JSON list of C-alpha atoms in Angstrom, two decimals:
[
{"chain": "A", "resi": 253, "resn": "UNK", "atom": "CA", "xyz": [-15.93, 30.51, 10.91]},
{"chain": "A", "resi": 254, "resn": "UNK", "atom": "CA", "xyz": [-13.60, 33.07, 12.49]},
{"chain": "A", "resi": 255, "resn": "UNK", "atom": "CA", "xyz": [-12.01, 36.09, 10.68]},
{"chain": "A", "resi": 256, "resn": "UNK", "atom": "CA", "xyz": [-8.79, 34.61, 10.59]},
{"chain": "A", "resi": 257, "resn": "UNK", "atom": "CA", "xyz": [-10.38, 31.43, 9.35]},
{"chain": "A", "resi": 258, "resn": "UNK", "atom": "CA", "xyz": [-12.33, 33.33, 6.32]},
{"chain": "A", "resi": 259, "resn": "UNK", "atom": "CA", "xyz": [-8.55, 35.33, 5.71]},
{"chain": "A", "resi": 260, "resn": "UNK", "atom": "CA", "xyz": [-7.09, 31.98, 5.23]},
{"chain": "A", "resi": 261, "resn": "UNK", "atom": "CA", "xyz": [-9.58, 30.59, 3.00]},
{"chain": "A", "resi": 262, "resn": "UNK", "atom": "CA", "xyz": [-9.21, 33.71, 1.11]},
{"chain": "A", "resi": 263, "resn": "UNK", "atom": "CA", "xyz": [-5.90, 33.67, 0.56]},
{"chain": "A", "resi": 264, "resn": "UNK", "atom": "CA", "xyz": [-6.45, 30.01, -0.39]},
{"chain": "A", "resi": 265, "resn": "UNK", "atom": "CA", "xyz": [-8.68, 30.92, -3.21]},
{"chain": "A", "resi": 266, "resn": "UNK", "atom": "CA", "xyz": [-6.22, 33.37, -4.59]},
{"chain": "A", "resi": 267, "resn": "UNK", "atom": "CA", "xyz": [-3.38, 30.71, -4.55]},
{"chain": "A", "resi": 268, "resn": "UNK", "atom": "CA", "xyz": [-5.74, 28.24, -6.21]},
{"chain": "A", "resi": 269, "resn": "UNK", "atom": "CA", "xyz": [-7.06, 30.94, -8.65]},
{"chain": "A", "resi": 270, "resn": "UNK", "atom": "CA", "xyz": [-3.59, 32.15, -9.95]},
{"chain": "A", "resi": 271, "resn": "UNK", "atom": "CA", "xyz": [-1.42, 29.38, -9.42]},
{"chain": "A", "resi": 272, "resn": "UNK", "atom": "CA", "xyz": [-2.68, 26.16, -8.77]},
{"chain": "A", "resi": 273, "resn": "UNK", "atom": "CA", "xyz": [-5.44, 26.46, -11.54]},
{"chain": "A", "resi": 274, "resn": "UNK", "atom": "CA", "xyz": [-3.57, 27.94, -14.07]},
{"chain": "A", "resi": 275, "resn": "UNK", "atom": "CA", "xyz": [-0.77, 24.95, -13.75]},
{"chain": "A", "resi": 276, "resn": "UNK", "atom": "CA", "xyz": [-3.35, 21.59, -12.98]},
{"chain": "A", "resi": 277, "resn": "UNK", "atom": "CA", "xyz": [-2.56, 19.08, -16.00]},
{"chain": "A", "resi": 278, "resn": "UNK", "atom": "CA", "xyz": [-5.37, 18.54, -18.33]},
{"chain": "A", "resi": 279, "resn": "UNK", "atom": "CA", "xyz": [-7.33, 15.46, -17.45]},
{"chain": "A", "resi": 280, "resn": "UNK", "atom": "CA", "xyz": [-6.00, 12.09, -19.61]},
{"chain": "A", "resi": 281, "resn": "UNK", "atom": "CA", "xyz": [-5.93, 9.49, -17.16]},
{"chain": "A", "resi": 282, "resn": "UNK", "atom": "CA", "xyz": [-2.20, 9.73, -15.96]},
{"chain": "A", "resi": 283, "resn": "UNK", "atom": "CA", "xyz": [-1.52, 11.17, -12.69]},
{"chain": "A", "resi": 284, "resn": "UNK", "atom": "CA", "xyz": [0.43, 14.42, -12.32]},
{"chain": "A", "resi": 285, "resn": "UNK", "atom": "CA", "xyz": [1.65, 16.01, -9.26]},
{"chain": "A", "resi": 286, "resn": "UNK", "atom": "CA", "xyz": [1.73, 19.75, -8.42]},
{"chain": "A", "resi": 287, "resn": "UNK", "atom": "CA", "xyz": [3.33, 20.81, -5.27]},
{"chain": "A", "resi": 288, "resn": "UNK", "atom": "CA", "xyz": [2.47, 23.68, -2.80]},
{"chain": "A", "resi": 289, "resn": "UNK", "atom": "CA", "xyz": [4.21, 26.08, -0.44]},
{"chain": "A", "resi": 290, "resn": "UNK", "atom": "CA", "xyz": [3.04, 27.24, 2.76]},
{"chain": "A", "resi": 291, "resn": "UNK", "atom": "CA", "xyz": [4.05, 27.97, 6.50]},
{"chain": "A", "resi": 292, "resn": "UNK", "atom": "CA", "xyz": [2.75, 27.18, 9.79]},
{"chain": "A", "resi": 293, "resn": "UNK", "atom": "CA", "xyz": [0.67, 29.82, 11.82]},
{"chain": "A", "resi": 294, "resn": "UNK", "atom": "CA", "xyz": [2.59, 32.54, 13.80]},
{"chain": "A", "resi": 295, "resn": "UNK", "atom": "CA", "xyz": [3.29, 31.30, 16.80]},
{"chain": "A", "resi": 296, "resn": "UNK", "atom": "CA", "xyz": [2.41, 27.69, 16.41]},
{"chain": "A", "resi": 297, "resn": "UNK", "atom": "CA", "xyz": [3.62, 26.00, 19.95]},
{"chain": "A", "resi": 298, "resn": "UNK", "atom": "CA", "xyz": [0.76, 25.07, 21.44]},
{"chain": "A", "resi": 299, "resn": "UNK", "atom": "CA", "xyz": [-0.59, 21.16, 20.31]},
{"chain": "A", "resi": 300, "resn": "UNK", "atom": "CA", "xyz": [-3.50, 21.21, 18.52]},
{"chain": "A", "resi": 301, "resn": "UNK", "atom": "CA", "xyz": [-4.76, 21.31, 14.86]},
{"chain": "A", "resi": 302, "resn": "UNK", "atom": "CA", "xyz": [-2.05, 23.59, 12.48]},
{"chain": "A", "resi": 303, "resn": "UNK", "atom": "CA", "xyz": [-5.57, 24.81, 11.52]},
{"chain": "A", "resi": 304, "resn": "UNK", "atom": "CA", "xyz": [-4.08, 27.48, 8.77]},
{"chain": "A", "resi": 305, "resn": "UNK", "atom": "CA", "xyz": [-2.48, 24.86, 6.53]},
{"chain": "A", "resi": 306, "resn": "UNK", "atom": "CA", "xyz": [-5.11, 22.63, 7.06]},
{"chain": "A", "resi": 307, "resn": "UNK", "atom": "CA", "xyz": [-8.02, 25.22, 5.75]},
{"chain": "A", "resi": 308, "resn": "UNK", "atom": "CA", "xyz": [-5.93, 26.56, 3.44]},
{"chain": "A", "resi": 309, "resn": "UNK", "atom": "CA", "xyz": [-4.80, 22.89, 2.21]},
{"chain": "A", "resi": 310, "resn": "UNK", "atom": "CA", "xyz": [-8.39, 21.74, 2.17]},
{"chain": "A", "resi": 311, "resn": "UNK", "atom": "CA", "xyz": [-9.56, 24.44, 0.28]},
{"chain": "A", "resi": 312, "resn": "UNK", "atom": "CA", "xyz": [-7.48, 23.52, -2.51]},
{"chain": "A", "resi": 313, "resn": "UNK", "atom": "CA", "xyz": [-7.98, 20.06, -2.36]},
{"chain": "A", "resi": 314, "resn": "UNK", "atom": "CA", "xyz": [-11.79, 20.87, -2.60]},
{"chain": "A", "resi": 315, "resn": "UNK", "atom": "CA", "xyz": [-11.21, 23.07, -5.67]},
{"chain": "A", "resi": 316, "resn": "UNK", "atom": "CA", "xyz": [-9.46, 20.64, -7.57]},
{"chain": "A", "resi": 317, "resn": "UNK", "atom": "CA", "xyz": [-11.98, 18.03, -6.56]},
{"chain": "A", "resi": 318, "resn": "UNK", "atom": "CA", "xyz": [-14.91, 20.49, -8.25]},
{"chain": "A", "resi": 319, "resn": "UNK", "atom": "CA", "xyz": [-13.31, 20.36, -10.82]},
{"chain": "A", "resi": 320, "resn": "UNK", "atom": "CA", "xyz": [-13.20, 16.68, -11.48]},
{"chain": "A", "resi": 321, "resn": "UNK", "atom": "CA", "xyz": [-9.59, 16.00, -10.64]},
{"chain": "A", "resi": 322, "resn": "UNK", "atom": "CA", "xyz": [-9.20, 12.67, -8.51]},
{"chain": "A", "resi": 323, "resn": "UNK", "atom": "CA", "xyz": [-6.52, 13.13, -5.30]},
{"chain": "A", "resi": 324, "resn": "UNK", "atom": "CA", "xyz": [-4.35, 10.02, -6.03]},
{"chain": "A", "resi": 325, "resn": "UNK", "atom": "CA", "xyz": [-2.01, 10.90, -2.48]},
{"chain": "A", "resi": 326, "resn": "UNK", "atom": "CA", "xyz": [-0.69, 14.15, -0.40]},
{"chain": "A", "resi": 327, "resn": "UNK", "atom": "CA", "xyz": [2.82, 13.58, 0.88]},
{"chain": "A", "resi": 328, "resn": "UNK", "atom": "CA", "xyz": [4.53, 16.78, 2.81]},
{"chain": "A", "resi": 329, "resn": "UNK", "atom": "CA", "xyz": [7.45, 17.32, 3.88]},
{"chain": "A", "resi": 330, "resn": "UNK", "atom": "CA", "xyz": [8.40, 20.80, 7.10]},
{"chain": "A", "resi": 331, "resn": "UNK", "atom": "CA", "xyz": [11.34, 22.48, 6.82]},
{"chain": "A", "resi": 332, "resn": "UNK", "atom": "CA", "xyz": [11.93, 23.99, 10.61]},
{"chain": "A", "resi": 333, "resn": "UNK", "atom": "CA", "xyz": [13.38, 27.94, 11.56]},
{"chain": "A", "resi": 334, "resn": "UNK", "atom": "CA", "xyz": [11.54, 29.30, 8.69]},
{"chain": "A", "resi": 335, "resn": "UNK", "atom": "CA", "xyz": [10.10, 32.49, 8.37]},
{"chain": "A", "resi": 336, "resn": "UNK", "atom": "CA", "xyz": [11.18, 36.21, 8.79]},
{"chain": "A", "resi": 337, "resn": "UNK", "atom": "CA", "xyz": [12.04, 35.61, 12.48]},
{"chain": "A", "resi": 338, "resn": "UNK", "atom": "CA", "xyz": [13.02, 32.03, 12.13]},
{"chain": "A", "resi": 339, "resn": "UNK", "atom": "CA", "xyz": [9.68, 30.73, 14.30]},
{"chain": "A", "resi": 340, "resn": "UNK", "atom": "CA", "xyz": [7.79, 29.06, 11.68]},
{"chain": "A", "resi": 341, "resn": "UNK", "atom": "CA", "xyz": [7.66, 25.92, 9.89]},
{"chain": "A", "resi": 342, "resn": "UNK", "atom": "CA", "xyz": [7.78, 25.41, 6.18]},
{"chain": "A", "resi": 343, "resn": "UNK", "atom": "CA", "xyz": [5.74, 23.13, 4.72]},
{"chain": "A", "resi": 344, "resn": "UNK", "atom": "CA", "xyz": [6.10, 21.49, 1.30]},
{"chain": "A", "resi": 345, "resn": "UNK", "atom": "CA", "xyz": [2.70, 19.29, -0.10]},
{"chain": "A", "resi": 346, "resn": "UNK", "atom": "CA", "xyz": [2.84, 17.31, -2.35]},
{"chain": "A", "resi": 347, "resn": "UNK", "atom": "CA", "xyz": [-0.18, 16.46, -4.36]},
{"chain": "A", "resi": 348, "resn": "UNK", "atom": "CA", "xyz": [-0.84, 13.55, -6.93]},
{"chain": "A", "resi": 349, "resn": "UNK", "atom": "CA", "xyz": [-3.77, 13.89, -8.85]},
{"chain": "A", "resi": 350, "resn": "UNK", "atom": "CA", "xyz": [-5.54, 12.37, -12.28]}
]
């Protein structure tokens, strides 16, 4: 795993750590959603994996899975000319859990 790889994870944990964590439902057998905000890598134009969300989506996913939540669906939803300079995408997941 890269630097920038290991960076995003990081940043991952924090985000999972302080936010997602702290807000996950307590499990009782009806689903809940929690949704997550991210962008796109600088630069993204070439086609390929979006490899940034994807770690840092994974991560999470992983986390909540530890911790005995069930992943019910991910939906998402971009959001284009995002970003300081307008050259990133906005991305919006959607997670349903139990």
């Amino acid at each position: 795993m890269g630097i920038l790889s290991r960076s995003q994870e990081a940043a991952s944990e924090s985000v999972f750590k302080k936010q997602v964590k702290p807000n996950l439902k307590e499990k009782d057998g009806f689903k809940h959603v929690i949704m997550i905000t991210s962008f796109s890598k600088w630069m993204n134009q070439n086609f390929g994996v979006e490899t940034k969300y994807t770690i840092q989506i994974e991560h999470i996913l992983n986390a909540m899975q530890k911790l005995g939540y069930e992943i019910e669906n991910i939906e998402h939803s971009t959001l284009k000319n995002q970003g300081l300079f307008g050259d990133m995408e906005g991305f919006h997941t959607l997670i349903t859990y139990k």
